[in-house]
Short mmCIF file of C-alpha atoms (C1' of nucleotides) in Angstrom, two decimals:
data_model
loop_
_atom_site.label_atom_id
_atom_site.label_comp_id
_atom_site.label_asym_id
_atom_site.label_seq_id
_atom_site.Cartn_x
_atom_site.Cartn_y
_atom_site.Cartn_z
CA MET A 1070 224.16 40.37 84.05
CA ASP A 1071 224.06 38.23 86.88
CA GLY A 1072 226.39 35.55 87.41
CA ARG A 1073 223.96 32.63 87.04
CA THR A 1074 223.96 33.18 83.21
CA ARG A 1075 227.20 31.23 82.95
CA GLU A 1076 226.45 28.21 84.21
CA GLY A 1077 223.03 28.53 81.88
CA ASP A 1078 224.78 29.50 78.91
CA GLY A 1079 225.07 25.75 77.67
CA PRO A 1080 225.01 22.32 78.20
CA ALA A 1081 226.03 21.64 81.70
CA GLU A 1082 228.30 18.51 83.08
CA GLY A 1083 226.58 15.23 82.53
CA GLU A 1084 223.46 17.18 81.50
CA ARG A 1085 221.42 15.38 78.60
CA GLY A 1086 219.81 18.02 76.39
CA GLY A 1087 220.76 20.82 78.77
CA SER A 1088 217.47 20.32 81.10
CA GLY A 1089 218.86 20.29 84.47
CA PRO A 1090 216.95 21.35 87.58
CA TYR A 1091 217.90 25.14 86.88
CA GLU A 1092 217.04 25.10 83.08
CA ALA A 1093 213.77 23.40 83.86
CA GLY A 1094 213.19 26.20 86.34
CA ARG A 1095 213.98 28.85 84.14
CA SER A 1096 212.14 27.28 81.39
CA ALA A 1097 209.12 26.45 83.40
CA ALA A 1098 208.99 30.45 84.20
CA ARG A 1099 209.32 31.31 81.06
CA ALA A 1100 206.42 29.55 80.05
CA ALA A 1101 204.44 30.82 83.08
CA ALA A 1102 205.58 34.23 81.91
CA VAL A 1103 204.30 33.83 78.03
CA ARG A 1104 201.22 32.52 79.52
CA ALA A 1105 200.75 35.44 81.98
CA TRP A 1106 201.61 38.01 79.20
CA GLN A 1107 199.34 36.15 76.75
CA GLY A 1108 196.56 36.43 79.23
CA MET A 1109 196.94 39.86 79.97
CA ASN A 1110 196.42 40.45 76.22
CA THR A 1111 193.36 38.50 75.91
CA LEU A 1112 192.40 40.31 79.00
CA LEU A 1113 193.37 43.60 78.37
CA MET A 1114 192.58 43.98 74.60
CA GLU A 1115 189.74 41.62 73.68
CA ARG A 1116 187.64 41.38 76.97
CA HIS A 1117 187.75 44.59 78.24
CA ASN A 1118 188.53 47.09 75.71
CA ARG A 1119 187.97 50.73 76.77
CA ARG A 1120 188.46 52.11 73.96
CA LYS A 1121 185.19 52.40 72.28
CA THR A 1122 183.67 52.91 75.53
CA VAL A 1123 185.44 55.94 76.22
CA ALA A 1124 185.51 56.96 72.66
CA ASP A 1125 181.46 56.76 72.61
CA ALA A 1126 181.25 58.18 76.33
CA LEU A 1127 182.90 61.46 74.90
CA GLY A 1128 181.78 61.59 71.91
CA MET A 1129 184.97 61.52 70.09
CA SER A 1130 187.57 59.59 68.22
CA PHE A 1131 190.22 57.28 70.74
CA SER A 1132 193.49 59.46 69.32
CA ARG A 1133 191.33 62.39 70.55
CA VAL A 1134 191.28 60.71 74.04
CA ARG A 1135 194.76 59.79 73.83
CA ALA A 1136 195.85 63.42 73.55
CA LEU A 1137 193.59 64.86 75.91
CA ARG A 1138 194.91 62.36 78.54
CA ARG A 1139 198.26 63.34 77.42
CA LEU A 1140 197.53 67.21 78.01
CA ALA A 1141 195.97 66.71 81.49
CA ALA A 1142 199.24 66.78 82.80
CA GLY A 1143 200.32 70.10 81.42
CA PRO A 1144 200.48 72.35 78.40
CA ILE A 1145 203.27 71.22 76.16
CA PRO A 1146 204.32 72.28 73.00
CA LEU A 1147 202.65 70.83 70.01
CA ARG A 1148 205.85 69.13 68.53
CA GLU A 1149 206.22 67.34 72.11
CA LEU A 1150 202.83 66.11 72.16
CA ALA A 1151 203.07 65.00 68.67
CA GLU A 1152 206.33 62.89 69.56
CA ARG A 1153 204.38 61.47 72.97
CA MET A 1154 201.79 60.28 70.44
CA GLY A 1155 203.67 58.86 68.32
CA SER A 1156 202.12 60.78 65.50
CA ASP A 1157 203.62 63.45 63.13
CA PRO A 1158 203.24 67.08 63.53
CA PRO A 1159 200.24 67.24 60.63
CA TYR A 1160 198.33 64.59 62.05
CA THR A 1161 198.63 66.28 65.59
CA THR A 1162 197.74 69.59 64.28
CA VAL A 1163 194.41 67.90 63.03
CA ILE A 1164 194.07 66.51 66.34
CA VAL A 1165 194.76 69.74 68.22
CA ASP A 1166 192.32 71.48 66.02
CA ASP A 1167 189.76 69.12 66.63
CA LEU A 1168 190.07 69.89 70.58
CA VAL A 1169 190.13 73.50 70.00
CA ARG A 1170 186.95 73.24 68.19
CA ARG A 1171 185.22 71.74 70.82
CA GLY A 1172 186.43 73.83 73.19
CA LEU A 1173 188.71 71.35 75.17
CA ALA A 1174 192.07 73.32 74.37
CA GLU A 1175 193.60 76.56 73.08
CA ARG A 1176 196.69 77.29 71.33
CA VAL A 1177 198.86 79.86 73.74
CA ALA A 1178 201.71 81.63 72.89
CA ASN A 1179 204.91 79.75 74.14
CA PRO A 1180 207.26 82.32 75.59
CA ALA A 1181 210.33 80.69 75.56
CA ASP A 1182 210.20 80.18 71.72
CA ARG A 1183 207.94 82.24 69.47
CA ARG A 1184 207.35 79.48 66.69
CA SER A 1185 205.89 77.22 68.86
CA LYS A 1186 202.66 77.10 70.74
CA LEU A 1187 201.44 75.86 73.62
CA VAL A 1188 198.77 73.62 73.78
CA ARG A 1189 196.60 73.94 76.94
CA LEU A 1190 193.76 72.31 78.06
CA THR A 1191 190.56 74.57 79.02
CA GLU A 1192 188.59 73.81 82.14
CA GLU A 1193 186.21 71.76 80.20
CA GLY A 1194 189.39 69.95 78.68
CA ARG A 1195 190.49 69.06 82.15
CA ALA A 1196 186.84 67.56 83.18
CA ALA A 1197 186.79 65.44 80.01
CA ALA A 1198 190.47 64.01 80.34
CA ALA A 1199 189.31 63.25 83.79
CA ARG A 1200 185.97 61.56 82.81
CA ALA A 1201 188.24 59.20 80.39
CA THR A 1202 190.56 58.37 83.00
CA ASP A 1203 187.53 57.64 85.15
CA ILE A 1204 186.04 55.06 82.60
CA MET A 1205 189.33 53.48 81.77
CA SER A 1206 190.51 53.23 85.08
CA VAL A 1207 187.42 50.78 86.30
CA PRO A 1208 188.50 47.37 86.71
CA PRO A 1209 186.69 44.68 85.21
CA ASP A 1210 184.37 42.49 88.07
CA ALA A 1211 186.40 40.07 87.69
CA LEU A 1212 189.56 42.04 89.15
CA LEU A 1213 187.77 43.26 92.03
CA ASP A 1214 186.19 39.83 92.93
CA LEU A 1215 189.83 38.71 93.37
CA ASP A 1216 190.98 37.91 96.95
CA PRO A 1217 192.38 41.13 98.54
CA GLU A 1218 195.56 39.43 98.77
CA ASP A 1219 195.83 38.51 94.91
CA ILE A 1220 194.72 42.12 94.02
CA GLU A 1221 197.77 43.10 96.47
CA ALA A 1222 200.09 41.13 94.76
CA LEU A 1223 198.53 42.03 91.52
CA ASP A 1224 198.94 45.63 92.03
CA ARG A 1225 202.70 44.84 93.50
CA ILE A 1226 204.01 42.86 90.42
CA VAL A 1227 202.58 45.54 88.00
CA ALA A 1228 204.28 48.37 89.81
CA LYS A 1229 207.37 46.42 89.24
CA LEU A 1230 206.82 46.04 85.83
CA LEU A 1231 206.12 49.42 85.22
CA ARG A 1232 209.32 50.40 86.70
CA MET B 554 177.87 69.47 98.54
CA ASP B 555 177.24 70.41 101.80
CA GLY B 556 179.04 68.61 105.10
CA ARG B 557 176.42 66.29 106.04
CA THR B 558 177.21 64.26 102.84
CA ARG B 559 179.46 62.04 105.45
CA GLU B 560 176.42 60.99 107.50
CA GLY B 561 173.95 60.49 105.28
CA ASP B 562 175.33 58.53 102.18
CA GLY B 563 176.92 55.62 103.97
CA PRO B 564 175.46 52.35 104.55
CA ALA B 565 172.90 52.59 107.87
CA GLU B 566 172.69 51.25 111.26
CA GLY B 567 175.99 50.33 112.92
CA GLU B 568 178.68 52.13 110.97
CA ARG B 569 180.35 55.09 112.22
CA GLY B 570 180.93 56.97 109.22
CA GLY B 571 180.84 53.82 107.14
CA SER B 572 184.72 53.13 107.37
CA GLY B 573 185.02 50.05 109.78
CA PRO B 574 188.40 47.87 109.62
CA TYR B 575 186.40 45.78 107.01
CA GLU B 576 185.11 49.18 104.66
CA ALA B 577 188.54 50.25 105.03
CA GLY B 578 190.19 47.05 104.05
CA ARG B 579 187.71 46.94 100.95
CA SER B 580 188.39 50.38 99.58
CA ALA B 581 191.91 49.63 100.06
CA ALA B 582 192.04 46.85 97.81
CA ARG B 583 189.72 48.65 95.45
CA ALA B 584 192.24 51.45 95.25
CA ALA B 585 195.00 48.42 94.55
CA ALA B 586 192.92 46.84 91.76
CA VAL B 587 192.46 50.17 90.64
CA ARG B 588 195.99 51.11 90.16
CA ALA B 589 196.87 47.75 88.95
CA TRP B 590 194.02 47.86 86.13
CA GLN B 591 195.67 51.15 85.08
CA GLY B 592 199.14 49.97 85.25
CA MET B 593 198.29 46.85 83.13
CA ASN B 594 196.29 49.31 80.62
CA THR B 595 199.42 51.35 80.55
CA LEU B 596 202.24 48.48 80.09
CA LEU B 597 199.94 46.82 77.48
CA MET B 598 198.20 49.62 75.32
CA GLU B 599 201.18 52.20 75.66
CA ARG B 600 204.58 50.70 76.25
CA HIS B 601 204.15 47.02 74.60
CA ASN B 602 201.61 47.59 72.04
CA ARG B 603 202.11 45.19 69.73
CA ARG B 604 199.72 45.63 67.10
CA LYS B 605 202.18 47.62 64.65
CA THR B 606 204.88 44.68 65.20
CA VAL B 607 203.26 41.88 64.31
CA ALA B 608 201.06 43.60 61.30
CA ASP B 609 204.33 44.71 59.83
CA ALA B 610 205.84 41.56 60.31
CA LEU B 611 203.29 39.48 58.72
CA GLY B 612 202.56 42.59 55.70
CA MET B 613 199.01 42.98 56.82
CA SER B 614 196.65 45.20 58.75
CA PHE B 615 196.11 44.09 62.36
CA SER B 616 192.37 43.39 61.81
CA ARG B 617 193.48 40.72 59.16
CA VAL B 618 196.14 39.44 61.87
CA ARG B 619 193.08 38.92 64.38
CA ALA B 620 190.95 37.24 61.86
CA LEU B 621 193.88 34.65 61.14
CA ARG B 622 193.87 34.27 64.91
CA ARG B 623 190.54 33.60 65.40
CA LEU B 624 190.18 31.25 62.51
CA ALA B 625 193.12 29.12 63.89
CA ALA B 626 190.90 27.51 65.75
CA GLY B 627 189.06 26.17 63.17
CA PRO B 628 187.12 26.86 60.54
CA ILE B 629 183.86 28.85 61.21
CA PRO B 630 181.48 30.34 59.13
CA LEU B 631 181.49 34.15 58.09
CA ARG B 632 178.98 35.33 59.86
CA GLU B 633 180.24 33.70 63.01
CA LEU B 634 183.57 35.12 62.16
CA ALA B 635 182.32 38.90 62.01
CA GLU B 636 180.58 38.49 65.52
CA ARG B 637 183.43 37.31 67.13
CA MET B 638 185.71 39.88 65.76
CA GLY B 639 183.13 43.08 66.26
CA SER B 640 183.05 43.79 62.71
CA ASP B 641 179.79 43.60 60.29
CA PRO B 642 179.60 40.84 57.65
CA PRO B 643 179.92 43.25 54.50
CA TYR B 644 183.66 44.24 56.20
CA THR B 645 184.37 40.94 56.89
CA THR B 646 183.72 39.58 53.64
CA VAL B 647 186.57 42.33 52.61
CA ILE B 648 189.18 40.69 55.40
CA VAL B 649 188.23 37.21 54.22
CA ASP B 650 188.80 38.11 50.38
CA ASP B 651 192.05 39.72 51.19
CA LEU B 652 192.94 36.65 53.14
CA VAL B 653 191.73 34.55 50.38
CA ARG B 654 193.84 36.40 47.92
CA ARG B 655 197.02 36.03 49.96
CA GLY B 656 196.77 32.28 50.12
CA LEU B 657 196.00 32.17 53.89
CA ALA B 658 192.15 31.17 53.76
CA GLU B 659 189.71 29.52 51.66
CA ARG B 660 186.11 29.58 51.69
CA VAL B 661 184.58 25.92 51.80
CA ALA B 662 181.06 24.49 51.86
CA ASN B 663 179.13 24.15 54.87
CA PRO B 664 177.30 20.76 54.93
CA ALA B 665 175.22 22.21 57.60
CA ASP B 666 173.77 24.93 55.41
CA ARG B 667 174.20 25.52 52.19
CA ARG B 668 173.71 29.44 52.65
CA SER B 669 176.90 29.90 54.42
CA LYS B 670 180.76 29.02 53.67
CA LEU B 671 182.95 28.07 56.18
CA VAL B 672 186.18 30.20 56.20
CA ARG B 673 189.11 27.82 57.05
CA LEU B 674 192.89 28.56 57.07
CA THR B 675 195.01 26.92 54.46
CA GLU B 676 198.35 25.34 55.87
CA GLU B 677 200.36 28.83 55.03
CA GLY B 678 197.56 30.29 57.05
CA ARG B 679 198.31 28.57 60.03
CA ALA B 680 201.69 29.16 60.03
CA ALA B 681 201.38 32.53 59.60
CA ALA B 682 198.49 32.56 62.41
CA ALA B 683 201.33 30.93 64.43
CA ARG B 684 203.89 33.30 63.50
CA ALA B 685 201.94 36.06 64.64
CA THR B 686 201.02 34.63 68.16
CA ASP B 687 204.54 33.77 68.58
CA ILE B 688 205.60 37.44 67.98
CA MET B 689 202.79 38.46 70.22
CA SER B 690 203.63 36.16 72.80
CA VAL B 691 207.01 37.42 73.87
CA PRO B 692 206.57 39.32 76.65
CA PRO B 693 208.41 42.04 77.49
CA ASP B 694 212.02 41.97 79.17
CA ALA B 695 210.85 43.42 82.62
CA LEU B 696 208.00 40.49 83.00
CA LEU B 697 210.85 37.94 82.42
CA ASP B 698 213.28 39.49 84.58
CA LEU B 699 210.64 39.40 87.41
CA ASP B 700 211.35 36.86 90.39
CA PRO B 701 210.33 33.35 89.38
CA GLU B 702 207.57 33.87 92.26
CA ASP B 703 206.43 36.59 90.95
CA ILE B 704 206.10 35.44 87.74
CA GLU B 705 204.02 32.23 89.04
CA ALA B 706 202.03 34.75 90.87
CA LEU B 707 200.85 36.56 87.92
CA ASP B 708 200.42 33.61 85.92
CA ARG B 709 197.86 32.48 88.81
CA ILE B 710 196.21 35.67 89.09
CA VAL B 711 195.59 36.16 85.66
CA ALA B 712 194.28 32.72 84.92
CA LYS B 713 191.65 33.58 87.49
CA LEU B 714 190.96 36.50 85.93
CA LEU B 715 190.69 34.86 82.88
CA ARG B 716 187.92 31.95 83.90
"C1'" DT C 1473 222.92 90.15 56.80
"C1'" DC C 1474 222.39 85.16 54.55
"C1'" DC C 1475 221.63 80.80 55.15
"C1'" DT C 1476 220.16 77.06 57.70
"C1'" DT C 1477 217.05 74.84 60.96
"C1'" DT C 1478 213.22 73.95 63.30
"C1'" DA C 1479 207.51 74.34 64.46
"C1'" DG C 1480 203.45 74.40 62.90
"C1'" DT C 1481 200.11 74.74 59.28
"C1'" DT C 1482 198.00 73.44 54.69
"C1'" DG C 1483 196.76 70.25 51.23
"C1'" DT C 1484 196.67 65.99 48.93
"C1'" DG C 1485 196.32 61.10 49.27
"C1'" DT C 1486 195.65 56.41 50.84
"C1'" DC C 1487 194.03 52.84 54.22
"C1'" DA C 1488 191.00 50.91 57.44
"C1'" DA C 1489 186.36 50.57 58.69
"C1'" DT C 1490 181.45 51.35 59.49
"C1'" DG C 1491 176.49 51.89 57.96
"C1'" DA C 1492 173.13 51.84 54.36
"C1'" DC C 1493 171.21 49.46 50.90
"C1'" DA C 1494 170.32 46.02 46.98
"C1'" DT C 1495 171.00 41.04 45.18
"C1'" DT C 1496 171.37 36.31 45.00
"C1'" DA C 1497 171.12 31.48 47.01
"C1'" DT C 1498 169.40 29.11 50.11
"C1'" DT C 1499 166.39 27.38 54.68
"C1'" DA C 1500 162.56 27.64 57.01
"C1'" DT C 1501 157.60 28.57 57.62
"C1'" DA C 1502 152.12 29.59 57.51
"C1'" DT D 1305 153.66 26.35 47.47
"C1'" DA D 1306 153.88 31.41 48.39
"C1'" DT D 1307 156.26 34.01 51.56
"C1'" DA D 1308 159.64 35.47 55.15
"C1'" DA D 1309 164.29 35.15 57.16
"C1'" DT D 1310 169.34 34.39 56.47
"C1'" DA D 1311 174.20 34.39 54.73
"C1'" DA D 1312 177.15 35.88 51.79
"C1'" DT D 1313 178.10 39.36 48.95
"C1'" DG D 1314 178.52 43.85 46.12
"C1'" DT D 1315 178.00 49.23 45.77
"C1'" DC D 1316 178.61 53.65 47.65
"C1'" DA D 1317 179.39 57.10 50.72
"C1'" DT D 1318 181.53 58.58 55.05
"C1'" DT D 1319 184.49 59.03 58.38
"C1'" DG D 1320 188.64 58.21 60.88
"C1'" DA D 1321 193.71 57.60 60.93
"C1'" DC D 1322 197.89 58.91 59.34
"C1'" DA D 1323 201.81 60.10 56.33
"C1'" DC D 1324 204.28 62.85 52.96
"C1'" DA D 1325 205.47 67.40 50.47
"C1'" DA D 1326 205.37 72.20 50.28
"C1'" DC D 1327 204.82 76.29 52.85
"C1'" DT D 1328 205.46 80.13 56.45
"C1'" DA D 1329 207.06 82.08 60.64
"C1'" DA D 1330 210.41 82.71 63.86
"C1'" DA D 1331 215.12 81.26 65.71
"C1'" DG D 1332 219.98 81.09 65.32
"C1'" DG D 1333 224.68 80.55 63.56
"C1'" DA D 1334 228.56 82.07 60.70
#
DNA sequence: TCCTTTAGTTGTGTCAATGACATTATTATA
DNA sequence: TATAATAATGTCATTGACACAACTAAAGGA
């Protein structure tokens, strides 16, 4: 908490309705934040949703693509893959089965625990994951056409948001 | 790949390896654009994907929520709703049926074309759409915690991207 | 050793969504 | 007017996403 919260907690001295310059600034910032957030949603979810594009390009459903990209970082037990993807183990088994059938992944023994198996991408699997990332990483034209300063600013702010 | 690619592939006349200050600036901007785009995707698709939240809150699948929000702008023929949502007419019928069953929408005659029907939200439908928008509009804490200048910048840039 | 826990799999079922196709009402057109 | 096109709907098969129960094999503790 920062100390300023104190002043903002209620209507300050002599304020009608608690909307002094500070409050006004805060709510303006909040409004801008909401607008920006809605805008990003529109942009990413409606205008440039790449799910279908990647899925079509790789000839597999998007859940497989997600798994591929997770696994690109390195082999992990199926259990962990399930957790990271937010799906349950049985469904994760289905996904991994599919990837194995396609020759994109393989199950290897986990020396640390013989109950579990590590899911590891094959060479082709890594290539497919890279292809997926390539497709999804292409920014929309509107973004590429921004002034360099705007692009830098966006890059910087987004990095902050991800921290 | 052979080593000559360097000389042969780039822009021709007067370029030494195609990487003058201008080119360098462009590619730096492009790299930043890709980074920003990837970051926004991570942020919106993985960390703060509100689909499940809204769907749970409204007790309906996300496709219904999308339809609700589309219809909030005003009554449109089912055909148009289908196009805007990228689904086919039969499935759109199913969705509208569902909304009607819930008392959130109704089909009214289209004076312009008696073959078609306008899908219009009821008062409750409008309320539900508003609720959905409210939920989805709440920015993540990281965004609210940004400096006001960053928020303003983000808002401005996103607005540009949407133009 | 017995008992409990955990990782993975199999089996089953539900819901969401698409595509093919037929039907009916209503327009638009030759 | 006969005919073609269109809007909405209904039917059916299929695919994908995903959850839950039950089961097997392997750890690991008492």
